[in-house]
């Protein structure tokens, strides 16, 4: 159990001096484990005995064990941060390799034949991706609608027809709105592509084509609740480059036939 959890569990048993020690630990966790018992007591304006009793109150044998626990938690957190950064950069490389080796011919054929491309995202990060998709693919001179938000799923369903190609961007692929949308589009015979996290998901099952990204949430010891979204943008840009290659080869074949 982490120090914060121990302090919370026994908080009602603590006196004012103990609560001040709690506050000091929370505000100085990264450095207080380096202090001697005399230095720690001085910082909290309490006696060494009070510190020892505090440790006992939160179920630790003594001050040495309190310091050891703090040190372990800080070092573990620092190691996790380093490992997490490695994991994130590795996920970027995985997306690059994935889209590089992925045969996108069927996707590109549907994009090329479609009169319009409708890109829909159901979350904040996905909304940014839909906007970026439209920006990057504008040179293709395709009519592109980017739509986002849970309340726009019905609008996409009403707008789309058999001549369109609909791209649905969802993190989990399990949102009820996107699943209903994909199901409705399939019944109408509209070609669809899902872009989701690389997990087995319901949305992918309803779409004709599927692309995946490695999206990673920040570990719980980070301050902010955040899901890494950069892989979406990497995928979109590489998809555009591959589509340009597809068009170039397509035009070359047409010219050769003439």
PDB file of C-alpha atoms in Angstrom:
ATOM      1  CA  UNK A   1       0.000   0.000   0.000  1.00  0.00           C
ATOM      2  CA  UNK A   2       1.363   3.436  -0.956  1.00  0.00           C
ATOM      3  CA  UNK A   3       2.235   6.043   1.691  1.00  0.00           C
ATOM      4  CA  UNK A   4      -0.699   8.248   0.651  1.00  0.00           C
ATOM      5  CA  UNK A   5      -3.080   5.329   1.058  1.00  0.00           C
ATOM      6  CA  UNK A   6      -1.709   4.556   4.525  1.00  0.00           C
ATOM      7  CA  UNK A   7      -2.047   8.187   5.595  1.00  0.00           C
ATOM      8  CA  UNK A   8      -5.623   8.288   4.315  1.00  0.00           C
ATOM      9  CA  UNK A   9      -6.517   5.028   6.045  1.00  0.00           C
ATOM     10  CA  UNK A  10      -5.328   6.212   9.457  1.00  0.00           C
ATOM     11  CA  UNK A  11      -6.010   9.934   9.042  1.00  0.00           C
ATOM     12  CA  UNK A  12      -8.787   9.999  11.652  1.00  0.00           C
ATOM     13  CA  UNK A  13      -6.311   8.681  14.250  1.00  0.00           C
ATOM     14  CA  UNK A  14      -3.793  11.469  13.646  1.00  0.00           C
ATOM     15  CA  UNK A  15      -3.383  14.650  15.689  1.00  0.00           C
ATOM     16  CA  UNK A  16      -2.551  18.094  14.275  1.00  0.00           C
ATOM     17  CA  UNK A  17       1.215  17.496  14.316  1.00  0.00           C
ATOM     18  CA  UNK A  18       0.728  14.210  12.485  1.00  0.00           C
ATOM     19  CA  UNK A  19      -1.452  15.883   9.875  1.00  0.00           C
ATOM     20  CA  UNK A  20       1.231  18.517   9.321  1.00  0.00           C
ATOM     21  CA  UNK A  21       3.731  15.700   8.739  1.00  0.00           C
ATOM     22  CA  UNK A  22       1.314  14.219   6.179  1.00  0.00           C
ATOM     23  CA  UNK A  23       1.116  17.541   4.382  1.00  0.00           C
ATOM     24  CA  UNK A  24       4.895  17.907   4.377  1.00  0.00           C
ATOM     25  CA  UNK A  25       5.375  14.417   2.940  1.00  0.00           C
ATOM     26  CA  UNK A  26       2.838  15.003   0.163  1.00  0.00           C
ATOM     27  CA  UNK A  27       4.420  18.332  -0.815  1.00  0.00           C
ATOM     28  CA  UNK A  28       8.025  17.114  -0.581  1.00  0.00           C
ATOM     29  CA  UNK A  29       7.848  13.429  -1.381  1.00  0.00           C
ATOM     30  CA  UNK A  30      10.622  13.552  -3.995  1.00  0.00           C
ATOM     31  CA  UNK A  31      13.173  14.886  -1.510  1.00  0.00           C
ATOM     32  CA  UNK A  32      12.107  14.222   2.093  1.00  0.00           C
ATOM     33  CA  UNK A  33      13.273  10.601   2.037  1.00  0.00           C
ATOM     34  CA  UNK A  34      16.864  11.933   1.861  1.00  0.00           C
ATOM     35  CA  UNK A  35      16.580  13.684   5.243  1.00  0.00           C
ATOM     36  CA  UNK A  36      17.852  12.349   8.547  1.00  0.00           C
ATOM     37  CA  UNK A  37      15.353  12.023  11.375  1.00  0.00           C
ATOM     38  CA  UNK A  38      16.715  15.244  12.931  1.00  0.00           C
ATOM     39  CA  UNK A  39      16.391  17.155   9.645  1.00  0.00           C
ATOM     40  CA  UNK A  40      12.917  15.747   8.995  1.00  0.00           C
ATOM     41  CA  UNK A  41      11.742  16.662  12.496  1.00  0.00           C
ATOM     42  CA  UNK A  42      13.150  20.173  12.122  1.00  0.00           C
ATOM     43  CA  UNK A  43      11.342  20.686   8.790  1.00  0.00           C
ATOM     44  CA  UNK A  44       8.050  19.666  10.409  1.00  0.00           C
ATOM     45  CA  UNK A  45       8.806  21.485  13.675  1.00  0.00           C
ATOM     46  CA  UNK A  46       8.190  18.320  15.695  1.00  0.00           C
ATOM     47  CA  UNK A  47      10.309  16.045  17.882  1.00  0.00           C
ATOM     48  CA  UNK A  48      12.038  12.867  16.761  1.00  0.00           C
ATOM     49  CA  UNK A  49       9.692  10.949  19.032  1.00  0.00           C
ATOM     50  CA  UNK A  50       6.672  12.466  17.269  1.00  0.00           C
ATOM     51  CA  UNK A  51       8.038  11.283  13.914  1.00  0.00           C
ATOM     52  CA  UNK A  52       8.560   7.778  15.267  1.00  0.00           C
ATOM     53  CA  UNK A  53       5.030   7.715  16.685  1.00  0.00           C
ATOM     54  CA  UNK A  54       3.638   9.014  13.380  1.00  0.00           C
ATOM     55  CA  UNK A  55       5.230   6.104  11.518  1.00  0.00           C
ATOM     56  CA  UNK A  56       3.726   3.679  14.042  1.00  0.00           C
ATOM     57  CA  UNK A  57       0.283   5.286  13.664  1.00  0.00           C
ATOM     58  CA  UNK A  58       0.256   4.562   9.925  1.00  0.00           C
ATOM     59  CA  UNK A  59       1.240   0.905  10.576  1.00  0.00           C
ATOM     60  CA  UNK A  60       4.990   1.196   9.885  1.00  0.00           C
ATOM     61  CA  UNK A  61       7.571  -0.138  12.397  1.00  0.00           C
ATOM     62  CA  UNK A  62       9.449   3.160  12.645  1.00  0.00           C
ATOM     63  CA  UNK A  63      11.001   6.175  10.918  1.00  0.00           C
ATOM     64  CA  UNK A  64      13.595   4.110   9.023  1.00  0.00           C
ATOM     65  CA  UNK A  65      10.821   2.092   7.405  1.00  0.00           C
ATOM     66  CA  UNK A  66       8.959   5.310   6.548  1.00  0.00           C
ATOM     67  CA  UNK A  67      12.063   6.650   4.778  1.00  0.00           C
ATOM     68  CA  UNK A  68      12.644   3.348   2.998  1.00  0.00           C
ATOM     69  CA  UNK A  69       9.037   3.245   1.778  1.00  0.00           C
ATOM     70  CA  UNK A  70       9.246   6.836   0.512  1.00  0.00           C
ATOM     71  CA  UNK A  71      12.529   6.160  -1.263  1.00  0.00           C
ATOM     72  CA  UNK A  72      11.170   3.040  -2.948  1.00  0.00           C
ATOM     73  CA  UNK A  73       8.038   4.824  -4.188  1.00  0.00           C
ATOM     74  CA  UNK A  74      10.003   7.786  -5.580  1.00  0.00           C
ATOM     75  CA  UNK A  75      12.550   5.587  -7.356  1.00  0.00           C
ATOM     76  CA  UNK A  76       9.821   3.321  -8.734  1.00  0.00           C
ATOM     77  CA  UNK A  77       7.946   6.350 -10.067  1.00  0.00           C
ATOM     78  CA  UNK A  78      11.081   7.701 -11.742  1.00  0.00           C
ATOM     79  CA  UNK A  79      11.824   4.336 -13.336  1.00  0.00           C
ATOM     80  CA  UNK A  80       8.241   4.049 -14.569  1.00  0.00           C
ATOM     81  CA  UNK A  81       8.521   7.476 -16.193  1.00  0.00           C
ATOM     82  CA  UNK A  82      11.677   6.442 -18.021  1.00  0.00           C
ATOM     83  CA  UNK A  83      10.145   3.118 -19.070  1.00  0.00           C
ATOM     84  CA  UNK A  84       6.940   4.867 -20.140  1.00  0.00           C
ATOM     85  CA  UNK A  85       8.803   7.268 -22.428  1.00  0.00           C
ATOM     86  CA  UNK A  86      10.506   4.278 -24.022  1.00  0.00           C
ATOM     87  CA  UNK A  87       7.129   2.578 -24.431  1.00  0.00           C
ATOM     88  CA  UNK A  88       5.636   5.651 -26.094  1.00  0.00           C
ATOM     89  CA  UNK A  89       8.480   6.106 -28.575  1.00  0.00           C
ATOM     90  CA  UNK A  90       8.352   2.396 -29.334  1.00  0.00           C
ATOM     91  CA  UNK A  91       4.612   2.706 -30.029  1.00  0.00           C
ATOM     92  CA  UNK A  92       5.373   5.432 -32.590  1.00  0.00           C
ATOM     93  CA  UNK A  93       7.800   3.116 -34.362  1.00  0.00           C
ATOM     94  CA  UNK A  94       5.202   0.344 -34.318  1.00  0.00           C
ATOM     95  CA  UNK A  95       2.634   2.576 -36.039  1.00  0.00           C
ATOM     96  CA  UNK A  96       5.185   3.524 -38.702  1.00  0.00           C
ATOM     97  CA  UNK A  97       6.077  -0.112 -39.364  1.00  0.00           C
ATOM     98  CA  UNK A  98       2.428  -1.173 -39.278  1.00  0.00           C
ATOM     99  CA  UNK A  99       1.197   1.313 -41.881  1.00  0.00           C
ATOM    100  CA  UNK A 100       4.360   0.894 -43.954  1.00  0.00           C
ATOM    101  CA  UNK A 101       3.726  -2.840 -44.323  1.00  0.00           C
ATOM    102  CA  UNK A 102      -0.082  -2.696 -44.425  1.00  0.00           C
ATOM    103  CA  UNK A 103      -1.653  -3.344 -47.835  1.00  0.00           C
ATOM    104  CA  UNK A 104      -4.040  -0.389 -48.183  1.00  0.00           C
ATOM    105  CA  UNK A 105      -5.109  -1.079 -51.776  1.00  0.00           C
ATOM    106  CA  UNK A 106      -8.752  -1.819 -50.896  1.00  0.00           C
ATOM    107  CA  UNK A 107      -8.962   1.304 -48.737  1.00  0.00           C
ATOM    108  CA  UNK A 108      -7.463   3.487 -51.456  1.00  0.00           C
ATOM    109  CA  UNK A 109      -9.742   2.052 -54.155  1.00  0.00           C
ATOM    110  CA  UNK A 110     -12.775   2.974 -52.067  1.00  0.00           C
ATOM    111  CA  UNK A 111     -11.387   6.425 -51.323  1.00  0.00           C
ATOM    112  CA  UNK A 112     -10.641   7.034 -54.996  1.00  0.00           C
ATOM    113  CA  UNK A 113     -14.071   5.890 -56.225  1.00  0.00           C
ATOM    114  CA  UNK A 114     -16.034   7.739 -53.530  1.00  0.00           C
ATOM    115  CA  UNK A 115     -17.640  11.048 -54.442  1.00  0.00           C
ATOM    116  CA  UNK A 116     -17.234  12.228 -50.856  1.00  0.00           C
ATOM    117  CA  UNK A 117     -15.212  11.173 -47.840  1.00  0.00           C
ATOM    118  CA  UNK A 118     -16.889  11.648 -44.463  1.00  0.00           C
ATOM    119  CA  UNK A 119     -14.567  11.493 -41.453  1.00  0.00           C
ATOM    120  CA  UNK A 120     -16.221  11.146 -38.055  1.00  0.00           C
ATOM    121  CA  UNK A 121     -14.631  11.133 -34.596  1.00  0.00           C
ATOM    122  CA  UNK A 122     -16.543  10.684 -31.352  1.00  0.00           C
ATOM    123  CA  UNK A 123     -14.116  12.212 -28.835  1.00  0.00           C
ATOM    124  CA  UNK A 124     -11.970  15.305 -28.334  1.00  0.00           C
ATOM    125  CA  UNK A 125      -8.728  13.734 -29.566  1.00  0.00           C
ATOM    126  CA  UNK A 126     -10.579  12.064 -32.437  1.00  0.00           C
ATOM    127  CA  UNK A 127     -12.093  15.428 -33.421  1.00  0.00           C
ATOM    128  CA  UNK A 128      -8.590  16.830 -33.834  1.00  0.00           C
ATOM    129  CA  UNK A 129      -7.680  13.851 -35.988  1.00  0.00           C
ATOM    130  CA  UNK A 130     -10.697  14.365 -38.281  1.00  0.00           C
ATOM    131  CA  UNK A 131      -9.664  17.988 -38.813  1.00  0.00           C
ATOM    132  CA  UNK A 132      -6.100  16.926 -39.542  1.00  0.00           C
ATOM    133  CA  UNK A 133      -7.309  14.276 -41.989  1.00  0.00           C
ATOM    134  CA  UNK A 134      -9.252  16.884 -43.934  1.00  0.00           C
ATOM    135  CA  UNK A 135      -6.292  19.275 -43.945  1.00  0.00           C
ATOM    136  CA  UNK A 136      -3.801  16.671 -45.140  1.00  0.00           C
ATOM    137  CA  UNK A 137      -6.055  15.137 -47.786  1.00  0.00           C
ATOM    138  CA  UNK A 138      -7.280  18.441 -49.272  1.00  0.00           C
ATOM    139  CA  UNK A 139      -4.701  18.292 -52.124  1.00  0.00           C
ATOM    140  CA  UNK A 140      -6.443  15.144 -53.391  1.00  0.00           C
ATOM    141  CA  UNK A 141      -9.349  17.418 -54.410  1.00  0.00           C
ATOM    142  CA  UNK A 142     -11.829  15.095 -52.771  1.00  0.00           C
ATOM    143  CA  UNK A 143     -14.900  16.521 -51.074  1.00  0.00           C
ATOM    144  CA  UNK A 144     -14.205  15.837 -47.405  1.00  0.00           C
ATOM    145  CA  UNK A 145     -16.549  16.392 -44.461  1.00  0.00           C
ATOM    146  CA  UNK A 146     -15.046  16.204 -40.989  1.00  0.00           C
ATOM    147  CA  UNK A 147     -17.658  15.729 -38.279  1.00  0.00           C
ATOM    148  CA  UNK A 148     -17.195  15.045 -34.591  1.00  0.00           C
ATOM    149  CA  UNK A 149     -19.036  14.734 -31.303  1.00  0.00           C
ATOM    150  CA  UNK A 150     -21.463  12.152 -29.966  1.00  0.00           C
ATOM    151  CA  UNK A 151     -24.408  14.277 -31.083  1.00  0.00           C
ATOM    152  CA  UNK A 152     -23.221  14.213 -34.726  1.00  0.00           C
ATOM    153  CA  UNK A 153     -23.452  10.450 -35.241  1.00  0.00           C
ATOM    154  CA  UNK A 154     -27.079  10.734 -36.385  1.00  0.00           C
ATOM    155  CA  UNK A 155     -26.131  13.558 -38.748  1.00  0.00           C
ATOM    156  CA  UNK A 156     -23.443  11.390 -40.352  1.00  0.00           C
ATOM    157  CA  UNK A 157     -25.943   8.571 -40.780  1.00  0.00           C
ATOM    158  CA  UNK A 158     -28.438  10.925 -42.448  1.00  0.00           C
ATOM    159  CA  UNK A 159     -25.810  12.550 -44.690  1.00  0.00           C
ATOM    160  CA  UNK A 160     -24.013   9.457 -45.980  1.00  0.00           C
ATOM    161  CA  UNK A 161     -25.083   7.544 -49.085  1.00  0.00           C
ATOM    162  CA  UNK A 162     -23.743   4.672 -51.197  1.00  0.00           C
ATOM    163  CA  UNK A 163     -21.386   6.957 -53.128  1.00  0.00           C
ATOM    164  CA  UNK A 164     -19.552   8.001 -49.953  1.00  0.00           C
ATOM    165  CA  UNK A 165     -16.676   6.509 -48.009  1.00  0.00           C
ATOM    166  CA  UNK A 166     -17.071   6.959 -44.245  1.00  0.00           C
ATOM    167  CA  UNK A 167     -14.098   6.849 -41.880  1.00  0.00           C
ATOM    168  CA  UNK A 168     -14.956   6.379 -38.197  1.00  0.00           C
ATOM    169  CA  UNK A 169     -12.255   7.234 -35.655  1.00  0.00           C
ATOM    170  CA  UNK A 170     -12.780   5.885 -32.149  1.00  0.00           C
ATOM    171  CA  UNK A 171     -10.334   5.030 -29.389  1.00  0.00           C
ATOM    172  CA  UNK A 172     -11.958   1.918 -27.930  1.00  0.00           C
ATOM    173  CA  UNK A 173     -14.379   1.076 -30.737  1.00  0.00           C
ATOM    174  CA  UNK A 174     -16.973   0.272 -28.090  1.00  0.00           C
ATOM    175  CA  UNK A 175     -18.976   3.511 -27.895  1.00  0.00           C
ATOM    176  CA  UNK A 176     -22.682   2.815 -28.404  1.00  0.00           C
ATOM    177  CA  UNK A 177     -23.013   5.790 -30.758  1.00  0.00           C
ATOM    178  CA  UNK A 178     -20.260   4.718 -33.141  1.00  0.00           C
ATOM    179  CA  UNK A 179     -21.421   1.101 -33.111  1.00  0.00           C
ATOM    180  CA  UNK A 180     -24.980   2.155 -33.995  1.00  0.00           C
ATOM    181  CA  UNK A 181     -23.601   4.409 -36.728  1.00  0.00           C
ATOM    182  CA  UNK A 182     -21.435   1.675 -38.241  1.00  0.00           C
ATOM    183  CA  UNK A 183     -24.314  -0.798 -38.101  1.00  0.00           C
ATOM    184  CA  UNK A 184     -26.661   1.662 -39.842  1.00  0.00           C
ATOM    185  CA  UNK A 185     -24.086   2.454 -42.541  1.00  0.00           C
ATOM    186  CA  UNK A 186     -23.539  -1.232 -43.227  1.00  0.00           C
ATOM    187  CA  UNK A 187     -27.281  -1.768 -43.670  1.00  0.00           C
ATOM    188  CA  UNK A 188     -27.301   1.104 -46.181  1.00  0.00           C
ATOM    189  CA  UNK A 189     -24.439  -0.493 -48.141  1.00  0.00           C
ATOM    190  CA  UNK A 190     -21.985   2.335 -47.436  1.00  0.00           C
ATOM    191  CA  UNK A 191     -18.255   1.575 -47.410  1.00  0.00           C
ATOM    192  CA  UNK A 192     -16.610   2.219 -44.052  1.00  0.00           C
ATOM    193  CA  UNK A 193     -13.175   2.292 -42.454  1.00  0.00           C
ATOM    194  CA  UNK A 194     -12.575   2.170 -38.703  1.00  0.00           C
ATOM    195  CA  UNK A 195      -9.477   3.591 -37.022  1.00  0.00           C
ATOM    196  CA  UNK A 196      -9.223   2.355 -33.446  1.00  0.00           C
ATOM    197  CA  UNK A 197      -6.793   1.255 -30.766  1.00  0.00           C
ATOM    198  CA  UNK A 198      -5.136  -2.068 -31.570  1.00  0.00           C
ATOM    199  CA  UNK A 199      -7.591  -4.243 -29.687  1.00  0.00           C
ATOM    200  CA  UNK A 200     -10.442  -6.507 -30.679  1.00  0.00           C
ATOM    201  CA  UNK A 201     -13.478  -4.193 -30.785  1.00  0.00           C
ATOM    202  CA  UNK A 202     -17.094  -4.149 -31.947  1.00  0.00           C
ATOM    203  CA  UNK A 203     -16.737  -1.171 -34.305  1.00  0.00           C
ATOM    204  CA  UNK A 204     -14.051  -2.910 -36.357  1.00  0.00           C
ATOM    205  CA  UNK A 205     -16.393  -5.856 -36.846  1.00  0.00           C
ATOM    206  CA  UNK A 206     -19.058  -3.633 -38.415  1.00  0.00           C
ATOM    207  CA  UNK A 207     -16.663  -1.836 -40.814  1.00  0.00           C
ATOM    208  CA  UNK A 208     -15.377  -3.200 -44.120  1.00  0.00           C
ATOM    209  CA  UNK A 209     -11.844  -1.926 -43.564  1.00  0.00           C
ATOM    210  CA  UNK A 210      -9.857  -1.451 -40.356  1.00  0.00           C
ATOM    211  CA  UNK A 211      -6.719   0.410 -39.339  1.00  0.00           C
ATOM    212  CA  UNK A 212      -5.208   0.378 -35.872  1.00  0.00           C
ATOM    213  CA  UNK A 213      -2.981   2.546 -33.701  1.00  0.00           C
ATOM    214  CA  UNK A 214      -1.101   1.972 -30.451  1.00  0.00           C
ATOM    215  CA  UNK A 215      -2.599   4.427 -27.964  1.00  0.00           C
ATOM    216  CA  UNK A 216      -1.210   4.467 -24.434  1.00  0.00           C
ATOM    217  CA  UNK A 217      -2.684   6.153 -21.331  1.00  0.00           C
ATOM    218  CA  UNK A 218      -0.384   7.960 -18.917  1.00  0.00           C
ATOM    219  CA  UNK A 219       0.484   5.888 -15.826  1.00  0.00           C
ATOM    220  CA  UNK A 220      -1.472   6.779 -12.708  1.00  0.00           C
ATOM    221  CA  UNK A 221       1.548   8.448 -11.073  1.00  0.00           C
ATOM    222  CA  UNK A 222       1.477  11.203 -13.701  1.00  0.00           C
ATOM    223  CA  UNK A 223      -0.409  14.352 -12.757  1.00  0.00           C
ATOM    224  CA  UNK A 224      -2.756  14.481 -15.746  1.00  0.00           C
ATOM    225  CA  UNK A 225      -5.206  11.939 -17.105  1.00  0.00           C
ATOM    226  CA  UNK A 226      -4.177  11.769 -20.746  1.00  0.00           C
ATOM    227  CA  UNK A 227      -4.229   9.273 -23.585  1.00  0.00           C
ATOM    228  CA  UNK A 228      -1.371   9.543 -26.083  1.00  0.00           C
ATOM    229  CA  UNK A 229      -2.922  10.539 -29.438  1.00  0.00           C
ATOM    230  CA  UNK A 230       0.164  11.175 -31.597  1.00  0.00           C
ATOM    231  CA  UNK A 231      -0.095   7.714 -33.271  1.00  0.00           C
ATOM    232  CA  UNK A 232      -3.358   8.858 -34.907  1.00  0.00           C
ATOM    233  CA  UNK A 233      -1.558  11.730 -36.612  1.00  0.00           C
ATOM    234  CA  UNK A 234       1.370   9.549 -37.638  1.00  0.00           C
ATOM    235  CA  UNK A 235      -1.038   7.069 -39.205  1.00  0.00           C
ATOM    236  CA  UNK A 236      -2.982   9.774 -41.060  1.00  0.00           C
ATOM    237  CA  UNK A 237       0.154  11.354 -42.526  1.00  0.00           C
ATOM    238  CA  UNK A 238       1.625   8.035 -43.632  1.00  0.00           C
ATOM    239  CA  UNK A 239      -1.745   7.022 -45.059  1.00  0.00           C
ATOM    240  CA  UNK A 240      -1.715  10.194 -47.150  1.00  0.00           C
ATOM    241  CA  UNK A 241       1.810   9.483 -48.431  1.00  0.00           C
ATOM    242  CA  UNK A 242       0.825   5.943 -49.373  1.00  0.00           C
ATOM    243  CA  UNK A 243      -2.311   7.247 -51.081  1.00  0.00           C
ATOM    244  CA  UNK A 244      -0.179   9.642 -53.127  1.00  0.00           C
ATOM    245  CA  UNK A 245       1.923   6.686 -54.234  1.00  0.00           C
ATOM    246  CA  UNK A 246      -1.251   4.773 -55.104  1.00  0.00           C
ATOM    247  CA  UNK A 247      -2.534   7.688 -57.231  1.00  0.00           C
ATOM    248  CA  UNK A 248       0.820   8.075 -58.949  1.00  0.00           C
ATOM    249  CA  UNK A 249       0.872   4.412 -59.914  1.00  0.00           C
ATOM    250  CA  UNK A 250      -2.776   4.563 -60.979  1.00  0.00           C
ATOM    251  CA  UNK A 251      -2.188   7.555 -63.255  1.00  0.00           C
ATOM    252  CA  UNK A 252       0.937   5.929 -64.694  1.00  0.00           C
ATOM    253  CA  UNK A 253      -1.081   2.866 -65.692  1.00  0.00           C
ATOM    254  CA  UNK A 254      -3.750   5.063 -67.345  1.00  0.00           C
ATOM    255  CA  UNK A 255      -1.134   7.000 -69.307  1.00  0.00           C
ATOM    256  CA  UNK A 256       0.581   3.780 -70.397  1.00  0.00           C
ATOM    257  CA  UNK A 257      -2.731   2.323 -71.633  1.00  0.00           C
ATOM    258  CA  UNK A 258      -3.372   5.447 -73.719  1.00  0.00           C
TER     259      UNK A 258
END
